Amino acid sequence: QTIGRGLRLYDDKPDCLVIDLVDVCQRHSLMTTPALFGLHPDFDLEGEDATKSAKAVQQMSIENPTVLDAQSIAEAERIVSQEFDPFSIAEPPEEVRAMSNLLWREVGKSRYRADFPKSRDHDNNSIRGYLEIQQDMLGNWNLTLTHSKGEVTQLRNYNDLNLVMQAADKHVSTNYSSYLPLMKKDQNWHADPATEAQREFMKKLFVTVEPGMTKLQAKKAIDAALSAKRKRNFRSKRKKKTQDVQVGTFAHSPN
């Protein structure tokens, strides 16, 4: 509140100097423009439009959720270009898991994510993206749906985590019921041993088949490998396109 008053516009007042004598900033943080768009509070927009930057980061987070910790577009691109270990994302605390029937992952402080499984169907109910629950600066919990193109839809906002978790369950069961068998937690098939088909496919993708690997672990490893393969193909095509442009430029350059 004090800082807000200091930031009020006034004639001949070019800036506001804040001196924190008791380390309040160790417990609280200022609301920044990037934070309002779901980015890291210290995200450097580098003069770019906040909406476009947020959309770009959200789109990259489809492949690698840890990109949400990036503090610039360059860092986000570097993170998403690296191999992603799907097992590096922790499960939420038990008390949080008990609030929902969905399989959530903790992707940051007070931030949870439930991915929609990849689907080749193109009907009206097919989707690629994820649900996310995040606590805002006011202590409320926001439920959003991020689409594959980085578009974010606000679904619910509650001051209670349990309520927003229940809202997420209802949203999936009402709108995307066909995904429930793959999105629900503690499914029987999760703990089953990986199938022979999964193991063979992992070998073709040059993915290490760990002893005792379950179906769920194999599925995540395959998804991560396919995602990495798509990124390599994309970078290869982009590099070839750049080389073609350079060759064309040299071909038309004067002798």
mmCIF file of C-alpha atoms in Angstrom:
data_model
loop_
_atom_site.group_PDB
_atom_site.id
_atom_site.type_symbol
_atom_site.label_atom_id
_atom_site.label_comp_id
_atom_site.label_asym_id
_atom_site.label_seq_id
_atom_site.Cartn_x
_atom_site.Cartn_y
_atom_site.Cartn_z
ATOM 1 C CA GLN A 1 0.000 0.000 0.000
ATOM 2 C CA THR A 2 2.825 2.371 0.835
ATOM 3 C CA ILE A 3 4.585 1.644 -2.440
ATOM 4 C CA GLY A 4 1.330 2.170 -4.310
ATOM 5 C CA ARG A 5 1.060 5.650 -2.871
ATOM 6 C CA GLY A 6 4.638 6.366 -3.788
ATOM 7 C CA LEU A 7 3.965 5.360 -7.383
ATOM 8 C CA ARG A 8 1.097 7.800 -7.808
ATOM 9 C CA LEU A 9 1.742 10.315 -10.547
ATOM 10 C CA TYR A 10 2.500 13.870 -9.496
ATOM 11 C CA ASP A 11 3.877 16.916 -11.242
ATOM 12 C CA ASP A 12 7.680 17.041 -11.314
ATOM 13 C CA LYS A 13 7.966 13.570 -9.703
ATOM 14 C CA PRO A 14 9.982 11.432 -12.174
ATOM 15 C CA ASP A 15 10.473 8.361 -9.973
ATOM 16 C CA CYS A 16 9.918 6.743 -6.590
ATOM 17 C CA LEU A 17 12.733 5.468 -4.370
ATOM 18 C CA VAL A 18 11.743 2.608 -2.044
ATOM 19 C CA ILE A 19 14.073 1.803 0.862
ATOM 20 C CA ASP A 20 13.296 -1.515 2.549
ATOM 21 C CA LEU A 21 14.754 -1.236 6.044
ATOM 22 C CA VAL A 22 13.345 -4.490 7.453
ATOM 23 C CA ASP A 23 13.653 -6.887 4.482
ATOM 24 C CA VAL A 24 9.929 -6.996 3.760
ATOM 25 C CA CYS A 25 10.783 -7.938 0.170
ATOM 26 C CA GLN A 26 12.050 -11.280 1.455
ATOM 27 C CA ARG A 27 8.467 -12.236 2.340
ATOM 28 C CA HIS A 28 6.500 -10.279 -0.247
ATOM 29 C CA SER A 29 7.037 -9.367 -3.874
ATOM 30 C CA LEU A 30 5.786 -6.542 -6.028
ATOM 31 C CA MET A 31 3.150 -7.251 -8.648
ATOM 32 C CA THR A 32 4.880 -6.805 -11.991
ATOM 33 C CA THR A 33 3.461 -6.587 -15.494
ATOM 34 C CA PRO A 34 4.809 -10.047 -16.477
ATOM 35 C CA ALA A 35 3.210 -11.591 -13.378
ATOM 36 C CA LEU A 36 -0.168 -10.231 -14.452
ATOM 37 C CA PHE A 37 0.193 -12.258 -17.656
ATOM 38 C CA GLY A 38 1.223 -15.485 -15.897
ATOM 39 C CA LEU A 39 4.947 -15.046 -16.517
ATOM 40 C CA HIS A 40 7.791 -15.068 -14.012
ATOM 41 C CA PRO A 41 7.624 -11.834 -11.960
ATOM 42 C CA ASP A 42 11.178 -10.974 -13.068
ATOM 43 C CA PHE A 43 10.532 -11.772 -16.738
ATOM 44 C CA ASP A 44 12.365 -9.324 -19.011
ATOM 45 C CA LEU A 45 9.986 -8.333 -21.804
ATOM 46 C CA GLU A 46 12.866 -6.594 -23.602
ATOM 47 C CA GLY A 47 10.456 -4.032 -24.989
ATOM 48 C CA GLU A 48 8.145 -6.651 -26.486
ATOM 49 C CA ASP A 49 4.381 -6.790 -26.041
ATOM 50 C CA ALA A 50 3.474 -8.603 -22.807
ATOM 51 C CA THR A 51 0.493 -10.377 -24.367
ATOM 52 C CA LYS A 52 2.545 -11.778 -27.248
ATOM 53 C CA SER A 53 5.380 -12.837 -24.941
ATOM 54 C CA ALA A 54 2.981 -14.584 -22.563
ATOM 55 C CA LYS A 55 1.298 -16.406 -25.444
ATOM 56 C CA ALA A 56 4.669 -17.540 -26.812
ATOM 57 C CA VAL A 57 5.777 -18.889 -23.430
ATOM 58 C CA GLN A 58 2.446 -20.628 -22.840
ATOM 59 C CA GLN A 59 2.726 -22.304 -26.237
ATOM 60 C CA MET A 60 6.246 -23.522 -25.466
ATOM 61 C CA SER A 61 5.072 -24.817 -22.091
ATOM 62 C CA ILE A 62 2.968 -27.429 -23.895
ATOM 63 C CA GLU A 63 6.207 -29.280 -24.619
ATOM 64 C CA ASN A 64 8.090 -28.408 -21.447
ATOM 65 C CA PRO A 65 6.274 -27.011 -18.385
ATOM 66 C CA THR A 66 9.529 -25.873 -16.766
ATOM 67 C CA VAL A 67 9.680 -23.114 -19.386
ATOM 68 C CA LEU A 68 7.276 -21.175 -17.151
ATOM 69 C CA ASP A 69 10.246 -20.394 -14.889
ATOM 70 C CA ALA A 70 12.060 -18.582 -17.707
ATOM 71 C CA GLN A 71 12.865 -14.917 -17.207
ATOM 72 C CA SER A 72 13.096 -14.016 -20.897
ATOM 73 C CA ILE A 73 12.020 -15.314 -24.298
ATOM 74 C CA ALA A 74 15.614 -16.314 -25.042
ATOM 75 C CA GLU A 75 15.787 -18.379 -21.860
ATOM 76 C CA ALA A 76 12.403 -19.949 -22.633
ATOM 77 C CA GLU A 77 13.596 -20.991 -26.091
ATOM 78 C CA ARG A 78 16.774 -22.431 -24.600
ATOM 79 C CA ILE A 79 14.804 -24.452 -22.036
ATOM 80 C CA VAL A 80 12.331 -25.834 -24.552
ATOM 81 C CA SER A 81 15.155 -26.861 -26.894
ATOM 82 C CA GLN A 82 16.671 -29.073 -24.217
ATOM 83 C CA GLU A 83 15.666 -32.634 -23.488
ATOM 84 C CA PHE A 84 12.824 -32.714 -20.981
ATOM 85 C CA ASP A 85 12.705 -35.314 -18.229
ATOM 86 C CA PRO A 86 9.000 -35.902 -17.478
ATOM 87 C CA PHE A 87 9.886 -37.525 -14.161
ATOM 88 C CA SER A 88 11.503 -34.314 -12.936
ATOM 89 C CA ILE A 89 8.070 -32.827 -12.232
ATOM 90 C CA ALA A 90 6.976 -33.654 -8.714
ATOM 91 C CA GLU A 91 3.552 -34.775 -7.641
ATOM 92 C CA PRO A 92 1.639 -32.363 -5.406
ATOM 93 C CA PRO A 93 1.531 -32.956 -1.647
ATOM 94 C CA GLU A 94 -0.823 -35.712 -0.551
ATOM 95 C CA GLU A 95 -3.348 -33.248 0.860
ATOM 96 C CA VAL A 96 -3.558 -31.573 -2.557
ATOM 97 C CA ARG A 97 -3.802 -34.874 -4.451
ATOM 98 C CA ALA A 98 -6.739 -35.853 -2.250
ATOM 99 C CA MET A 99 -8.755 -32.867 -3.501
ATOM 100 C CA SER A 100 -9.038 -34.071 -7.100
ATOM 101 C CA ASN A 101 -9.521 -37.219 -9.142
ATOM 102 C CA LEU A 102 -7.185 -35.939 -11.857
ATOM 103 C CA LEU A 103 -3.472 -36.597 -12.216
ATOM 104 C CA TRP A 104 -1.801 -33.297 -11.318
ATOM 105 C CA ARG A 105 1.860 -32.287 -11.361
ATOM 106 C CA GLU A 106 3.450 -29.522 -9.327
ATOM 107 C CA VAL A 107 5.211 -27.229 -11.814
ATOM 108 C CA GLY A 108 6.052 -24.357 -9.488
ATOM 109 C CA LYS A 109 5.198 -22.743 -6.204
ATOM 110 C CA SER A 110 1.414 -22.960 -5.723
ATOM 111 C CA ARG A 111 1.107 -24.029 -9.366
ATOM 112 C CA TYR A 112 -0.378 -27.323 -10.564
ATOM 113 C CA ARG A 113 -0.892 -28.737 -14.037
ATOM 114 C CA ALA A 114 -2.939 -31.570 -15.550
ATOM 115 C CA ASP A 115 -2.106 -32.442 -19.154
ATOM 116 C CA PHE A 116 -4.589 -33.595 -21.740
ATOM 117 C CA PRO A 117 -3.215 -36.720 -23.442
ATOM 118 C CA LYS A 118 -2.231 -36.326 -27.070
ATOM 119 C CA SER A 119 -5.005 -37.367 -29.427
ATOM 120 C CA ARG A 120 -5.246 -37.848 -33.172
ATOM 121 C CA ASP A 121 -8.984 -37.268 -33.123
ATOM 122 C CA HIS A 122 -10.208 -34.031 -34.612
ATOM 123 C CA ASP A 123 -13.786 -33.979 -33.401
ATOM 124 C CA ASN A 124 -15.325 -31.108 -31.489
ATOM 125 C CA ASN A 125 -14.182 -32.514 -28.152
ATOM 126 C CA SER A 126 -10.541 -33.129 -29.064
ATOM 127 C CA ILE A 127 -7.980 -30.877 -27.437
ATOM 128 C CA ARG A 128 -4.284 -30.576 -26.858
ATOM 129 C CA GLY A 129 -3.048 -28.540 -23.958
ATOM 130 C CA TYR A 130 -3.381 -28.546 -20.193
ATOM 131 C CA LEU A 131 -5.344 -27.329 -17.213
ATOM 132 C CA GLU A 132 -3.480 -25.194 -14.729
ATOM 133 C CA ILE A 133 -4.259 -24.047 -11.217
ATOM 134 C CA GLN A 134 -2.228 -21.171 -9.849
ATOM 135 C CA GLN A 135 -2.501 -18.931 -6.834
ATOM 136 C CA ASP A 136 -2.463 -15.226 -7.596
ATOM 137 C CA MET A 137 -1.038 -12.364 -5.562
ATOM 138 C CA LEU A 138 -4.351 -11.937 -3.728
ATOM 139 C CA GLY A 139 -4.364 -15.536 -2.541
ATOM 140 C CA ASN A 140 -7.118 -16.666 -4.905
ATOM 141 C CA TRP A 141 -6.812 -19.787 -7.057
ATOM 142 C CA ASN A 142 -7.233 -19.494 -10.826
ATOM 143 C CA LEU A 143 -8.190 -22.399 -13.071
ATOM 144 C CA THR A 144 -7.156 -21.893 -16.692
ATOM 145 C CA LEU A 145 -7.100 -23.950 -19.865
ATOM 146 C CA THR A 146 -4.066 -23.472 -22.104
ATOM 147 C CA HIS A 147 -4.512 -24.539 -25.722
ATOM 148 C CA SER A 148 -1.758 -25.806 -28.007
ATOM 149 C CA LYS A 149 -1.356 -22.401 -29.664
ATOM 150 C CA GLY A 150 -0.724 -20.711 -26.334
ATOM 151 C CA GLU A 151 -4.213 -19.284 -25.958
ATOM 152 C CA VAL A 152 -5.351 -19.223 -22.332
ATOM 153 C CA THR A 153 -8.986 -19.448 -21.249
ATOM 154 C CA GLN A 154 -9.956 -18.429 -17.727
ATOM 155 C CA LEU A 155 -12.357 -21.033 -16.319
ATOM 156 C CA ARG A 156 -12.797 -20.432 -12.599
ATOM 157 C CA ASN A 157 -11.501 -18.325 -9.721
ATOM 158 C CA TYR A 158 -12.003 -19.306 -6.088
ATOM 159 C CA ASN A 159 -10.412 -18.400 -2.789
ATOM 160 C CA ASP A 160 -10.237 -22.087 -1.868
ATOM 161 C CA LEU A 161 -7.948 -24.647 -3.530
ATOM 162 C CA ASN A 162 -10.336 -27.514 -2.862
ATOM 163 C CA LEU A 163 -13.151 -25.731 -4.703
ATOM 164 C CA VAL A 164 -11.041 -24.980 -7.756
ATOM 165 C CA MET A 165 -9.783 -28.584 -7.869
ATOM 166 C CA GLN A 166 -13.382 -29.810 -7.864
ATOM 167 C CA ALA A 167 -14.188 -27.319 -10.617
ATOM 168 C CA ALA A 168 -11.358 -28.790 -12.702
ATOM 169 C CA ASP A 169 -12.734 -32.303 -12.222
ATOM 170 C CA LYS A 170 -16.194 -31.177 -13.283
ATOM 171 C CA HIS A 171 -14.873 -29.306 -16.327
ATOM 172 C CA VAL A 172 -13.055 -32.372 -17.650
ATOM 173 C CA SER A 173 -15.882 -34.812 -16.911
ATOM 174 C CA THR A 174 -18.442 -32.495 -18.536
ATOM 175 C CA ASN A 175 -16.508 -31.371 -21.607
ATOM 176 C CA TYR A 176 -13.805 -33.988 -22.194
ATOM 177 C CA SER A 177 -15.100 -37.205 -20.654
ATOM 178 C CA SER A 178 -13.283 -39.334 -23.250
ATOM 179 C CA TYR A 179 -9.971 -38.203 -21.744
ATOM 180 C CA LEU A 180 -10.837 -39.200 -18.176
ATOM 181 C CA PRO A 181 -9.399 -42.746 -18.301
ATOM 182 C CA LEU A 182 -5.972 -41.293 -19.115
ATOM 183 C CA MET A 183 -6.188 -38.240 -16.860
ATOM 184 C CA LYS A 184 -7.453 -39.788 -13.646
ATOM 185 C CA LYS A 185 -4.980 -40.519 -10.892
ATOM 186 C CA ASP A 186 -4.386 -43.972 -9.429
ATOM 187 C CA GLN A 187 -5.645 -45.826 -12.487
ATOM 188 C CA ASN A 188 -4.960 -49.549 -12.337
ATOM 189 C CA TRP A 189 -2.985 -49.507 -15.572
ATOM 190 C CA HIS A 190 -0.562 -46.877 -14.222
ATOM 191 C CA ALA A 191 1.262 -49.434 -12.096
ATOM 192 C CA ASP A 192 1.136 -52.278 -14.625
ATOM 193 C CA PRO A 193 4.447 -53.296 -16.201
ATOM 194 C CA ALA A 194 5.277 -51.617 -19.486
ATOM 195 C CA THR A 195 3.985 -53.594 -22.448
ATOM 196 C CA GLU A 196 6.257 -55.262 -24.958
ATOM 197 C CA ALA A 197 5.003 -52.848 -27.616
ATOM 198 C CA GLN A 198 6.002 -49.895 -25.434
ATOM 199 C CA ARG A 199 9.434 -51.382 -24.827
ATOM 200 C CA GLU A 200 10.033 -52.008 -28.521
ATOM 201 C CA PHE A 201 8.880 -48.523 -29.432
ATOM 202 C CA MET A 202 11.181 -47.029 -26.796
ATOM 203 C CA LYS A 203 14.117 -48.929 -28.288
ATOM 204 C CA LYS A 204 13.309 -47.516 -31.721
ATOM 205 C CA LEU A 205 13.324 -44.054 -30.167
ATOM 206 C CA PHE A 206 16.649 -44.834 -28.437
ATOM 207 C CA VAL A 207 15.037 -44.421 -25.024
ATOM 208 C CA THR A 208 16.511 -46.431 -22.164
ATOM 209 C CA VAL A 209 14.109 -49.070 -20.862
ATOM 210 C CA GLU A 210 14.550 -49.063 -17.108
ATOM 211 C CA PRO A 211 13.998 -52.283 -15.127
ATOM 212 C CA GLY A 212 10.552 -52.411 -13.570
ATOM 213 C CA MET A 213 9.243 -49.559 -15.716
ATOM 214 C CA THR A 214 5.467 -49.138 -15.533
ATOM 215 C CA LYS A 215 3.015 -48.339 -18.311
ATOM 216 C CA LEU A 216 2.657 -44.781 -17.060
ATOM 217 C CA GLN A 217 6.417 -44.234 -16.905
ATOM 218 C CA ALA A 218 6.826 -45.711 -20.386
ATOM 219 C CA LYS A 219 4.058 -43.475 -21.727
ATOM 220 C CA LYS A 220 5.737 -40.361 -20.328
ATOM 221 C CA ALA A 221 9.134 -41.407 -21.673
ATOM 222 C CA ILE A 222 7.687 -42.039 -25.146
ATOM 223 C CA ASP A 223 5.829 -38.715 -25.146
ATOM 224 C CA ALA A 224 9.022 -36.893 -24.155
ATOM 225 C CA ALA A 225 11.061 -38.669 -26.849
ATOM 226 C CA LEU A 226 8.515 -37.891 -29.566
ATOM 227 C CA SER A 227 8.411 -34.275 -28.458
ATOM 228 C CA ALA A 228 12.208 -34.052 -28.633
ATOM 229 C CA LYS A 229 12.156 -35.649 -32.085
ATOM 230 C CA ARG A 230 9.657 -33.083 -33.356
ATOM 231 C CA LYS A 231 11.831 -30.270 -32.038
ATOM 232 C CA ARG A 232 14.936 -31.695 -33.720
ATOM 233 C CA ASN A 233 13.079 -31.990 -37.020
ATOM 234 C CA PHE A 234 11.824 -28.434 -36.681
ATOM 235 C CA ARG A 235 15.304 -27.073 -35.966
ATOM 236 C CA SER A 236 16.712 -29.061 -38.883
ATOM 237 C CA LYS A 237 14.115 -27.666 -41.300
ATOM 238 C CA ARG A 238 14.660 -24.144 -40.003
ATOM 239 C CA LYS A 239 18.427 -24.493 -40.423
ATOM 240 C CA LYS A 240 18.011 -25.813 -43.979
ATOM 241 C CA LYS A 241 15.654 -22.961 -44.818
ATOM 242 C CA THR A 242 18.204 -20.457 -43.520
ATOM 243 C CA GLN A 243 20.954 -22.068 -45.590
ATOM 244 C CA ASP A 244 18.755 -21.989 -48.701
ATOM 245 C CA VAL A 245 18.128 -18.285 -48.187
ATOM 246 C CA GLN A 246 21.849 -17.637 -47.804
ATOM 247 C CA VAL A 247 22.659 -19.624 -50.935
ATOM 248 C CA GLY A 248 20.033 -17.700 -52.857
ATOM 249 C CA THR A 249 21.454 -14.421 -51.607
ATOM 250 C CA PHE A 250 24.970 -15.322 -52.663
ATOM 251 C CA ALA A 251 23.735 -16.523 -56.045
ATOM 252 C CA HIS A 252 22.310 -13.097 -56.824
ATOM 253 C CA SER A 253 25.178 -11.086 -55.401
ATOM 254 C CA PRO A 254 27.222 -9.055 -57.892
ATOM 255 C CA ASN A 255 30.626 -10.391 -59.003
#
